[in-house]
mmCIF file of C-alpha atoms in Angstrom:
data_model
loop_
_atom_site.group_PDB
_atom_site.id
_atom_site.type_symbol
_atom_site.label_atom_id
_atom_site.label_comp_id
_atom_site.label_asym_id
_atom_site.label_seq_id
_atom_site.Cartn_x
_atom_site.Cartn_y
_atom_site.Cartn_z
ATOM 1 C CA MET A 83 23.581 -30.756 6.990
ATOM 2 C CA THR A 84 23.952 -29.653 3.475
ATOM 3 C CA LYS A 85 25.734 -26.812 2.889
ATOM 4 C CA ASN A 86 22.187 -25.879 1.775
ATOM 5 C CA ASP A 87 20.743 -26.841 4.614
ATOM 6 C CA ILE A 88 22.805 -24.607 6.632
ATOM 7 C CA LYS A 89 22.450 -21.805 4.591
ATOM 8 C CA LYS A 90 18.829 -22.017 4.464
ATOM 9 C CA LYS A 91 18.415 -22.166 8.554
ATOM 10 C CA LYS A 92 19.921 -19.620 8.822
ATOM 11 C CA ILE A 93 18.589 -16.996 6.690
ATOM 12 C CA PHE A 94 15.245 -18.607 8.530
ATOM 13 C CA ASP A 95 16.630 -17.909 12.130
ATOM 14 C CA ILE A 96 17.310 -13.949 10.899
ATOM 15 C CA TYR A 97 13.811 -13.631 9.549
ATOM 16 C CA SER A 98 12.228 -15.334 12.101
ATOM 17 C CA GLN A 99 13.513 -13.142 14.827
ATOM 18 C CA ASN A 100 13.044 -9.968 12.482
ATOM 19 C CA LEU A 101 8.682 -11.171 12.381
ATOM 20 C CA LYS A 102 8.719 -11.809 15.640
ATOM 21 C CA TRP A 103 9.815 -8.409 16.777
ATOM 22 C CA ILE A 104 7.428 -7.333 14.397
ATOM 23 C CA LYS A 105 4.550 -9.584 15.660
ATOM 24 C CA GLU A 106 5.546 -8.331 19.452
ATOM 25 C CA LYS A 107 5.508 -4.409 18.439
ATOM 26 C CA THR A 108 2.672 -4.092 16.160
ATOM 27 C CA ASN A 109 -1.225 -5.218 15.908
ATOM 28 C CA ALA A 110 0.005 -7.778 12.835
ATOM 29 C CA LYS A 111 -2.893 -10.934 12.645
ATOM 30 C CA PHE A 112 -1.662 -14.120 11.548
ATOM 31 C CA ASP A 113 -4.183 -17.212 10.329
ATOM 32 C CA THR A 114 -1.073 -19.133 11.818
ATOM 33 C CA GLU A 115 -0.539 -19.106 15.382
ATOM 34 C CA PHE A 116 3.256 -19.568 16.088
ATOM 35 C CA GLU A 117 6.699 -18.513 17.935
ATOM 36 C CA TYR A 118 9.097 -18.599 15.384
ATOM 37 C CA GLY A 119 8.336 -18.020 11.841
ATOM 38 C CA VAL A 120 8.391 -16.451 8.293
ATOM 39 C CA LEU A 121 6.340 -15.026 5.087
ATOM 40 C CA CYS A 122 7.030 -16.423 2.029
ATOM 41 C CA PRO A 123 6.847 -12.952 0.896
ATOM 42 C CA LEU A 124 5.036 -13.750 -2.876
ATOM 43 C CA CYS A 125 2.229 -15.774 -0.859
ATOM 44 C CA LEU A 126 2.735 -14.584 2.176
ATOM 45 C CA ASN A 127 1.547 -18.012 3.923
ATOM 46 C CA VAL A 128 3.709 -18.602 7.185
ATOM 47 C CA PHE A 129 6.087 -21.397 7.526
ATOM 48 C CA ILE A 130 7.968 -22.689 10.788
ATOM 49 C CA GLU A 131 10.901 -24.240 11.271
ATOM 50 C CA LYS A 132 9.771 -27.742 9.921
ATOM 51 C CA ASP A 133 9.352 -26.248 6.472
ATOM 52 C CA LEU A 134 12.642 -26.467 5.774
ATOM 53 C CA LYS A 135 12.692 -29.556 5.007
ATOM 54 C CA PRO A 136 12.605 -30.999 1.343
ATOM 55 C CA SER A 137 10.424 -33.732 2.810
ATOM 56 C CA GLU A 138 7.521 -31.380 3.207
ATOM 57 C CA LEU A 139 5.231 -30.262 0.362
ATOM 58 C CA ASN A 140 5.712 -26.992 -0.308
ATOM 59 C CA HIS A 141 9.044 -26.482 1.388
ATOM 60 C CA LEU A 142 10.818 -23.541 1.969
ATOM 61 C CA THR A 143 13.208 -22.706 -1.443
ATOM 62 C CA LEU A 144 16.563 -20.949 -1.681
ATOM 63 C CA GLU A 145 15.351 -18.184 -4.048
ATOM 64 C CA HIS A 146 18.450 -16.738 -6.083
ATOM 65 C CA ASN A 147 17.765 -13.147 -6.667
ATOM 66 C CA PRO A 148 18.300 -12.201 -9.673
ATOM 67 C CA PRO A 149 18.249 -15.317 -11.092
ATOM 68 C CA LYS A 150 21.337 -17.123 -11.011
ATOM 69 C CA SER A 151 22.105 -16.871 -14.902
ATOM 70 C CA LEU A 152 21.983 -13.069 -14.796
ATOM 71 C CA GLY A 153 24.446 -13.013 -11.112
ATOM 72 C CA GLY A 154 22.339 -13.283 -8.588
ATOM 73 C CA LYS A 155 23.032 -15.063 -5.249
ATOM 74 C CA ASP A 156 20.411 -17.203 -2.794
ATOM 75 C CA ASN A 157 20.370 -14.825 0.283
ATOM 76 C CA ILE A 158 16.426 -15.182 0.795
ATOM 77 C CA LEU A 159 13.788 -17.758 1.386
ATOM 78 C CA THR A 160 10.748 -18.358 -1.003
ATOM 79 C CA CYS A 161 8.100 -21.200 -0.454
ATOM 80 C CA LYS A 162 8.402 -23.848 -3.299
ATOM 81 C CA GLU A 163 4.763 -22.974 -5.108
ATOM 82 C CA CYS A 164 6.180 -19.504 -5.493
ATOM 83 C CA ASN A 165 9.631 -19.904 -6.614
ATOM 84 C CA ASN A 166 8.772 -22.538 -9.132
ATOM 85 C CA ARG A 167 5.467 -21.013 -10.768
ATOM 86 C CA ASN A 168 6.630 -17.215 -10.778
ATOM 87 C CA GLY A 169 10.364 -17.884 -11.103
ATOM 88 C CA HIS A 170 10.333 -19.767 -14.284
ATOM 89 C CA LYS A 171 8.758 -18.642 -16.646
ATOM 90 C CA THR A 172 9.252 -14.580 -16.410
ATOM 91 C CA ASP A 173 13.103 -15.049 -15.053
ATOM 92 C CA LEU A 174 13.297 -17.435 -18.584
ATOM 93 C CA GLU A 175 11.912 -14.182 -20.731
ATOM 94 C CA LEU A 176 14.032 -11.294 -19.147
ATOM 95 C CA LEU A 177 17.196 -13.853 -19.847
ATOM 96 C CA ASN A 178 15.847 -14.140 -23.667
ATOM 97 C CA TYR A 179 15.486 -10.657 -24.027
ATOM 98 C CA LEU A 180 19.006 -9.368 -22.573
ATOM 99 C CA LEU A 181 20.070 -11.917 -25.149
ATOM 100 C CA GLU A 182 18.243 -10.605 -27.971
ATOM 101 C CA GLN A 183 19.737 -7.204 -27.120
ATOM 102 C CA GLU A 184 22.701 -8.245 -26.598
ATOM 103 C CA PHE A 185 22.660 -10.117 -30.180
ATOM 104 C CA LYS A 186 20.829 -6.739 -32.143
ATOM 105 C CA SER A 187 23.776 -4.834 -30.909
ATOM 106 C CA PHE A 188 26.562 -7.185 -31.284
ATOM 107 C CA SER A 189 28.063 -6.786 -27.903
ATOM 108 C CA PRO A 190 31.296 -7.726 -27.330
ATOM 109 C CA ASN A 191 32.549 -10.911 -25.569
ATOM 110 C CA SER A 192 29.156 -12.347 -26.271
ATOM 111 C CA ASN A 193 28.602 -15.371 -27.680
ATOM 112 C CA HIS A 194 24.768 -16.424 -29.480
ATOM 113 C CA ARG A 195 23.713 -19.489 -31.865
ATOM 114 C CA THR A 196 21.312 -18.816 -34.688
ATOM 115 C CA LYS A 197 20.323 -19.635 -38.401
ATOM 116 C CA LEU A 198 22.687 -18.419 -41.496
ATOM 117 C CA VAL A 199 20.262 -18.894 -44.197
ATOM 118 C CA THR A 200 20.992 -18.339 -48.152
ATOM 119 C CA LYS A 201 19.572 -16.873 -50.678
ATOM 120 C CA ASP A 202 18.709 -20.266 -51.716
ATOM 121 C CA GLY A 203 16.833 -20.767 -48.558
ATOM 122 C CA ALA A 204 19.476 -23.211 -47.339
ATOM 123 C CA LYS A 205 19.380 -22.869 -43.513
ATOM 124 C CA VAL A 206 22.568 -24.054 -40.811
ATOM 125 C CA THR A 207 22.921 -23.663 -37.306
ATOM 126 C CA ALA A 208 25.734 -21.651 -35.876
ATOM 127 C CA ASP A 209 27.590 -20.020 -33.076
ATOM 128 C CA LEU A 210 28.737 -16.682 -33.430
ATOM 129 C CA SER A 211 30.826 -14.963 -31.306
ATOM 130 C CA PHE A 212 32.376 -11.311 -30.360
ATOM 131 C CA ASP A 213 35.860 -10.418 -29.066
ATOM 132 C CA ASN A 214 36.417 -7.969 -27.096
ATOM 133 C CA LYS A 215 36.827 -5.616 -30.176
ATOM 134 C CA GLY A 216 33.361 -6.228 -31.640
ATOM 135 C CA LYS A 217 34.584 -9.042 -34.269
ATOM 136 C CA MET A 218 32.376 -11.240 -35.658
ATOM 137 C CA THR A 219 33.451 -15.384 -35.464
ATOM 138 C CA PHE A 220 31.298 -17.826 -37.233
ATOM 139 C CA ASN A 221 31.474 -21.889 -36.415
ATOM 140 C CA ILE A 222 29.289 -23.431 -38.478
ATOM 141 C CA HIS A 223 27.383 -26.282 -37.219
ATOM 142 C CA SER A 224 26.924 -29.795 -39.204
ATOM 143 C CA LYS A 225 25.497 -31.704 -36.517
ATOM 144 C CA TYR A 226 22.481 -29.502 -35.735
ATOM 145 C CA SER A 227 22.017 -28.431 -39.296
ATOM 146 C CA ASN A 228 19.560 -30.196 -42.203
ATOM 147 C CA PRO A 229 22.179 -32.050 -44.204
ATOM 148 C CA LYS A 230 20.951 -31.155 -47.623
ATOM 149 C CA ASP A 231 21.047 -27.399 -46.086
ATOM 150 C CA TYR A 232 24.693 -27.955 -44.898
ATOM 151 C CA LYS A 233 25.855 -28.891 -48.049
ATOM 152 C CA SER A 234 24.121 -26.260 -50.069
ATOM 153 C CA PHE A 235 25.128 -23.572 -47.943
ATOM 154 C CA ILE A 236 29.147 -25.261 -48.419
ATOM 155 C CA ASP A 237 28.690 -25.373 -51.801
ATOM 156 C CA SER A 238 27.463 -21.668 -52.300
ATOM 157 C CA GLU A 239 31.513 -20.851 -51.250
ATOM 158 C CA GLU A 240 32.830 -18.455 -53.643
ATOM 159 C CA LYS A 241 35.826 -17.948 -54.585
ATOM 160 C CA GLY A 242 38.377 -15.236 -55.638
ATOM 161 C CA PHE A 243 39.805 -11.869 -53.636
ATOM 162 C CA PHE A 244 37.570 -10.500 -51.419
ATOM 163 C CA PRO A 245 38.256 -7.185 -49.828
ATOM 164 C CA ILE A 246 37.962 -7.565 -45.702
ATOM 165 C CA GLU A 247 36.297 -4.830 -44.071
ATOM 166 C CA GLY A 248 37.941 -2.150 -42.340
ATOM 167 C CA GLU A 249 40.795 -4.654 -43.031
ATOM 168 C CA ILE A 250 42.993 -2.164 -45.389
ATOM 169 C CA GLY A 251 44.690 -4.057 -47.663
ATOM 170 C CA LYS A 252 43.561 -7.281 -46.504
ATOM 171 C CA PHE A 253 41.575 -9.223 -48.839
ATOM 172 C CA ALA A 254 39.776 -13.061 -48.318
ATOM 173 C CA THR A 255 39.864 -15.790 -50.827
ATOM 174 C CA LYS A 256 36.661 -17.066 -50.849
ATOM 175 C CA ARG A 257 33.150 -16.055 -48.833
ATOM 176 C CA TYR A 258 29.909 -17.038 -48.498
ATOM 177 C CA LYS A 259 26.391 -14.974 -48.527
ATOM 178 C CA PHE A 260 23.723 -15.165 -46.010
ATOM 179 C CA GLU A 261 21.574 -13.601 -44.092
ATOM 180 C CA ILE A 262 20.715 -13.677 -40.174
ATOM 181 C CA PRO A 263 17.035 -13.229 -39.190
ATOM 182 C CA ILE A 264 17.437 -10.798 -35.825
ATOM 183 C CA PRO A 265 15.443 -12.751 -32.798
ATOM 184 C CA ASP A 266 12.331 -10.977 -31.769
ATOM 185 C CA LYS A 267 10.397 -13.291 -29.537
ATOM 186 C CA GLY A 268 11.422 -12.104 -26.242
ATOM 187 C CA ASN A 269 8.386 -10.976 -24.434
ATOM 188 C CA MET A 270 9.280 -7.437 -23.172
ATOM 189 C CA ARG A 271 6.164 -7.509 -20.612
ATOM 190 C CA LEU A 272 7.269 -10.725 -19.318
ATOM 191 C CA ALA A 273 10.172 -9.781 -19.324
ATOM 192 C CA SER A 274 9.389 -6.377 -17.541
ATOM 193 C CA ILE A 275 7.212 -8.647 -14.892
ATOM 194 C CA SER A 276 10.756 -10.212 -13.556
ATOM 195 C CA LEU A 277 12.541 -7.156 -12.742
ATOM 196 C CA LEU A 278 9.412 -5.999 -10.604
ATOM 197 C CA LYS A 279 9.605 -9.232 -8.612
ATOM 198 C CA ILE A 280 13.348 -9.325 -8.629
ATOM 199 C CA GLY A 281 13.158 -5.616 -6.896
ATOM 200 C CA TYR A 282 10.602 -6.338 -4.994
ATOM 201 C CA LEU A 283 12.456 -9.617 -2.948
ATOM 202 C CA LEU A 284 15.336 -7.266 -2.906
ATOM 203 C CA GLY A 285 13.006 -4.922 -0.565
ATOM 204 C CA PHE A 286 11.734 -7.868 1.167
ATOM 205 C CA GLU A 287 16.288 -8.817 1.231
ATOM 206 C CA LYS A 288 17.005 -5.585 3.068
ATOM 207 C CA TYR A 289 13.871 -4.033 4.544
ATOM 208 C CA GLY A 290 12.405 -7.438 6.580
ATOM 209 C CA HIS A 291 9.298 -8.438 6.960
ATOM 210 C CA ILE A 292 8.118 -4.504 7.571
ATOM 211 C CA PHE A 293 8.282 -4.267 3.088
ATOM 212 C CA LEU A 294 5.944 -6.659 3.351
ATOM 213 C CA PHE A 295 3.210 -5.172 5.511
ATOM 214 C CA ASN A 296 2.732 -1.696 3.214
ATOM 215 C CA LYS A 297 -0.479 -2.271 1.848
ATOM 216 C CA ASN A 298 0.561 -0.655 -1.683
ATOM 217 C CA ASN A 299 2.528 -3.857 -2.191
ATOM 218 C CA GLU A 300 -0.436 -5.813 -2.520
ATOM 219 C CA LYS A 301 -0.788 -4.398 -6.425
ATOM 220 C CA ILE A 302 2.703 -5.398 -6.644
ATOM 221 C CA ARG A 303 2.598 -8.944 -5.237
ATOM 222 C CA GLU A 304 -1.137 -9.386 -7.330
ATOM 223 C CA GLN A 305 0.991 -8.887 -10.582
ATOM 224 C CA ILE A 306 4.251 -11.383 -9.758
ATOM 225 C CA LEU A 307 1.846 -13.766 -8.921
ATOM 226 C CA ASN A 308 -0.444 -13.049 -12.252
ATOM 227 C CA PRO A 309 2.599 -12.028 -14.951
ATOM 228 C CA GLU A 310 0.098 -12.419 -17.967
ATOM 229 C CA LYS A 311 -2.358 -9.990 -16.602
ATOM 230 C CA GLU A 312 -1.998 -5.911 -16.870
ATOM 231 C CA ILE A 313 -2.482 -5.129 -13.027
ATOM 232 C CA LEU A 314 0.208 -2.428 -13.436
ATOM 233 C CA THR A 315 -0.526 -0.460 -16.571
ATOM 234 C CA GLU A 316 1.859 2.369 -15.988
ATOM 235 C CA PRO A 317 6.283 2.218 -16.257
ATOM 236 C CA PHE A 318 7.217 0.875 -12.797
ATOM 237 C CA TRP A 319 11.135 1.632 -13.304
ATOM 238 C CA ILE A 320 13.311 4.478 -13.540
ATOM 239 C CA ASN A 321 15.572 4.673 -16.647
ATOM 240 C CA TYR A 322 18.360 6.350 -15.542
ATOM 241 C CA GLU A 323 21.987 5.418 -14.824
ATOM 242 C CA PHE A 324 23.058 5.734 -11.158
ATOM 243 C CA PRO A 325 26.278 5.498 -9.276
ATOM 244 C CA GLU A 326 27.326 2.727 -7.801
ATOM 245 C CA MET A 327 26.485 3.564 -4.519
ATOM 246 C CA TYR A 328 22.912 3.409 -4.795
ATOM 247 C CA VAL A 329 22.634 -0.276 -6.080
ATOM 248 C CA GLY A 330 20.860 -1.473 -3.527
ATOM 249 C CA VAL A 331 18.368 0.205 -1.275
ATOM 250 C CA ASN A 332 17.034 3.892 -1.236
ATOM 251 C CA ILE A 333 14.454 6.583 -0.717
ATOM 252 C CA ILE A 334 14.420 9.098 -3.578
ATOM 253 C CA ASN A 335 13.361 12.600 -1.537
ATOM 254 C CA GLU A 336 13.647 15.248 -4.488
ATOM 255 C CA PRO A 337 11.560 15.707 -7.012
ATOM 256 C CA LYS A 338 7.941 15.291 -4.701
ATOM 257 C CA GLU A 339 6.075 13.860 -7.326
ATOM 258 C CA LEU A 340 8.793 11.262 -7.515
ATOM 259 C CA ILE A 341 9.354 10.480 -3.266
ATOM 260 C CA CYS A 342 9.092 6.293 -3.623
ATOM 261 C CA PHE A 343 11.192 3.375 -2.995
ATOM 262 C CA LEU A 344 14.081 2.700 -5.153
ATOM 263 C CA ASN A 345 15.139 -0.695 -5.179
ATOM 264 C CA THR A 346 18.356 -0.582 -8.222
ATOM 265 C CA PHE A 347 20.668 -3.963 -8.727
ATOM 266 C CA ASN A 348 22.980 -4.884 -11.854
ATOM 267 C CA LEU A 349 22.017 -8.071 -13.971
ATOM 268 C CA LYS A 350 25.660 -9.768 -15.345
ATOM 269 C CA THR A 351 25.363 -11.523 -18.065
ATOM 270 C CA LYS A 352 28.556 -13.266 -20.211
ATOM 271 C CA SER A 353 29.399 -9.773 -21.907
ATOM 272 C CA ARG A 354 27.874 -6.908 -19.584
ATOM 273 C CA ASN A 355 26.367 -5.627 -16.645
ATOM 274 C CA VAL A 356 22.625 -4.151 -16.771
ATOM 275 C CA GLN A 357 21.297 -1.496 -13.721
ATOM 276 C CA ILE A 358 17.762 -1.161 -13.166
ATOM 277 C CA SER A 359 15.516 0.315 -11.036
ATOM 278 C CA ILE A 360 12.486 -0.638 -9.962
ATOM 279 C CA ALA A 361 10.054 2.375 -7.565
ATOM 280 C CA PHE A 362 7.625 0.819 -5.099
ATOM 281 C CA PRO A 363 5.328 3.789 -2.965
ATOM 282 C CA GLY A 364 5.367 4.160 0.223
ATOM 283 C CA TYR A 365 3.418 3.306 3.190
ATOM 284 C CA TYR A 366 0.275 5.987 2.564
ATOM 285 C CA GLU A 367 -2.248 5.670 -0.054
ATOM 286 C CA GLU A 368 -2.133 8.592 -2.022
ATOM 287 C CA ASP A 369 1.675 6.857 -2.331
ATOM 288 C CA PHE A 370 1.078 4.780 -5.587
ATOM 289 C CA LYS A 371 0.522 7.314 -7.350
ATOM 290 C CA ILE A 372 4.419 7.383 -7.930
ATOM 291 C CA TYR A 373 3.820 5.328 -11.311
ATOM 292 C CA GLU A 374 1.537 8.108 -12.569
ATOM 293 C CA ASN A 375 4.045 10.583 -11.987
ATOM 294 C CA ILE A 376 6.808 8.781 -13.074
ATOM 295 C CA LYS A 377 5.336 8.419 -16.648
ATOM 296 C CA LYS A 378 4.554 12.652 -16.678
ATOM 297 C CA THR A 379 7.597 13.403 -15.400
ATOM 298 C CA LEU A 380 10.088 10.904 -16.570
ATOM 299 C CA CYS A 381 8.782 9.106 -19.942
ATOM 300 C CA SER A 382 7.000 12.589 -21.228
ATOM 301 C CA SER A 383 7.825 14.126 -24.498
ATOM 302 C CA GLU A 384 8.336 17.379 -22.489
ATOM 303 C CA LYS A 385 10.516 16.094 -19.688
ATOM 304 C CA GLY A 386 13.992 18.174 -19.214
ATOM 305 C CA ASN A 387 16.467 17.353 -16.853
ATOM 306 C CA VAL A 388 15.346 15.809 -13.598
ATOM 307 C CA ASN A 389 17.465 16.915 -10.079
ATOM 308 C CA MET A 390 17.082 13.290 -7.533
ATOM 309 C CA GLU A 391 17.922 14.271 -3.935
ATOM 310 C CA ILE A 392 18.489 10.329 -3.087
ATOM 311 C CA THR A 393 18.937 9.007 0.687
ATOM 312 C CA THR A 394 20.794 4.915 0.585
ATOM 313 C CA LEU A 395 19.137 3.046 3.312
ATOM 314 C CA GLU A 396 21.382 0.069 2.571
ATOM 315 C CA PRO A 397 24.292 1.193 5.560
ATOM 316 C CA PHE A 398 21.420 1.399 7.611
ATOM 317 C CA LEU A 399 20.189 -1.792 7.592
ATOM 318 C CA ASP A 400 20.414 -4.897 10.163
ATOM 319 C CA LEU A 401 17.518 -7.417 9.948
ATOM 320 C CA LYS A 402 19.564 -8.731 13.187
ATOM 321 C CA ASP A 403 18.981 -5.516 14.772
ATOM 322 C CA GLU A 404 15.848 -4.989 16.983
ATOM 323 C CA ASP A 405 16.179 -0.932 17.208
ATOM 324 C CA LYS A 406 16.505 -0.906 13.425
ATOM 325 C CA ILE A 407 14.258 -3.107 11.905
ATOM 326 C CA PHE A 408 11.102 -0.509 11.638
ATOM 327 C CA SER A 409 13.955 1.917 9.825
ATOM 328 C CA SER A 410 11.910 1.841 6.373
ATOM 329 C CA ALA A 411 8.619 2.811 7.691
ATOM 330 C CA LEU A 412 10.329 4.962 10.346
ATOM 331 C CA ILE A 413 13.016 7.288 7.850
ATOM 332 C CA TRP A 414 9.660 7.138 5.353
ATOM 333 C CA ASP A 415 7.768 8.979 7.881
ATOM 334 C CA ARG A 416 9.787 11.171 8.345
ATOM 335 C CA LYS A 417 10.812 11.854 4.460
ATOM 336 C CA LYS A 418 7.042 12.273 4.189
ATOM 337 C CA ALA A 419 6.127 14.610 6.968
ATOM 338 C CA ILE A 420 9.159 17.245 5.350
ATOM 339 C CA ALA A 421 7.651 16.878 1.935
ATOM 340 C CA GLN A 422 4.475 17.832 2.961
ATOM 341 C CA GLN A 423 5.693 20.843 5.019
ATOM 342 C CA ARG A 424 6.798 21.927 1.340
#
């Protein structure tokens, strides 16, 4: 067996036991009879041990969450169809969007490929790099540029003594005049659906199958599986920099209108880390109003300082412990009861 096979089997064993306990202690119904199996967290189809084999048409795959290009690890299983259909497009949009933001802000220690355009319209391909102080360096590529444009760009060189900005008393003996088109092709909407998927899969990774049986997550899955549709129209993220201890899975307890599951994660590019927090409703029907409340409370022009009380659940989670697999639902019930008494 390869390392991947061993890892897939290990993850399958943990989550299949997790699902077996849920089957034994709840009235959950399945179309397929099975003793040990897992659900793909996106399509909710049942997969058994034989589906670990790549020879199966729609086999189980290791899913990097967040995407590998953004520092994620392959800690969960999804089916091949969901992995292929939902991952590549939205995850690529997310990566492109983050890289565009780095380009626009000239983030230190970042690298970008772009076009340099002279006043005569000559375009050459160049790599831009920024050191840890933000100093920019160009590396022009003749190989990836039109030969005529490349020659025109080189011929546009001006000679003389030109002050170097930010370095008093220093001069350059030649310069080029050109423009750098600002990239603006990233699809923020599709990028945000990728963030929703990352937060959702993080919930499944940490809470196990109990997270999937939350009826309010049906719309979440529908949106992830149909990224081109606008199913969730209100903000589903909380734009706030939380302390590092809250990276993982949490519950917001206060204020009352913001009670929700809060799944927080880091995205890592070559030049920076970005913290993202996605809100998920609780198990009660009215809890889906969290997205309306985020807009009213955190996105309005009249918003003030919002004090949040947060419980981090990660230290209590252990999918191998039968007594703890229902922890998120039980803790949620307790928090909900306390909130309703206020």
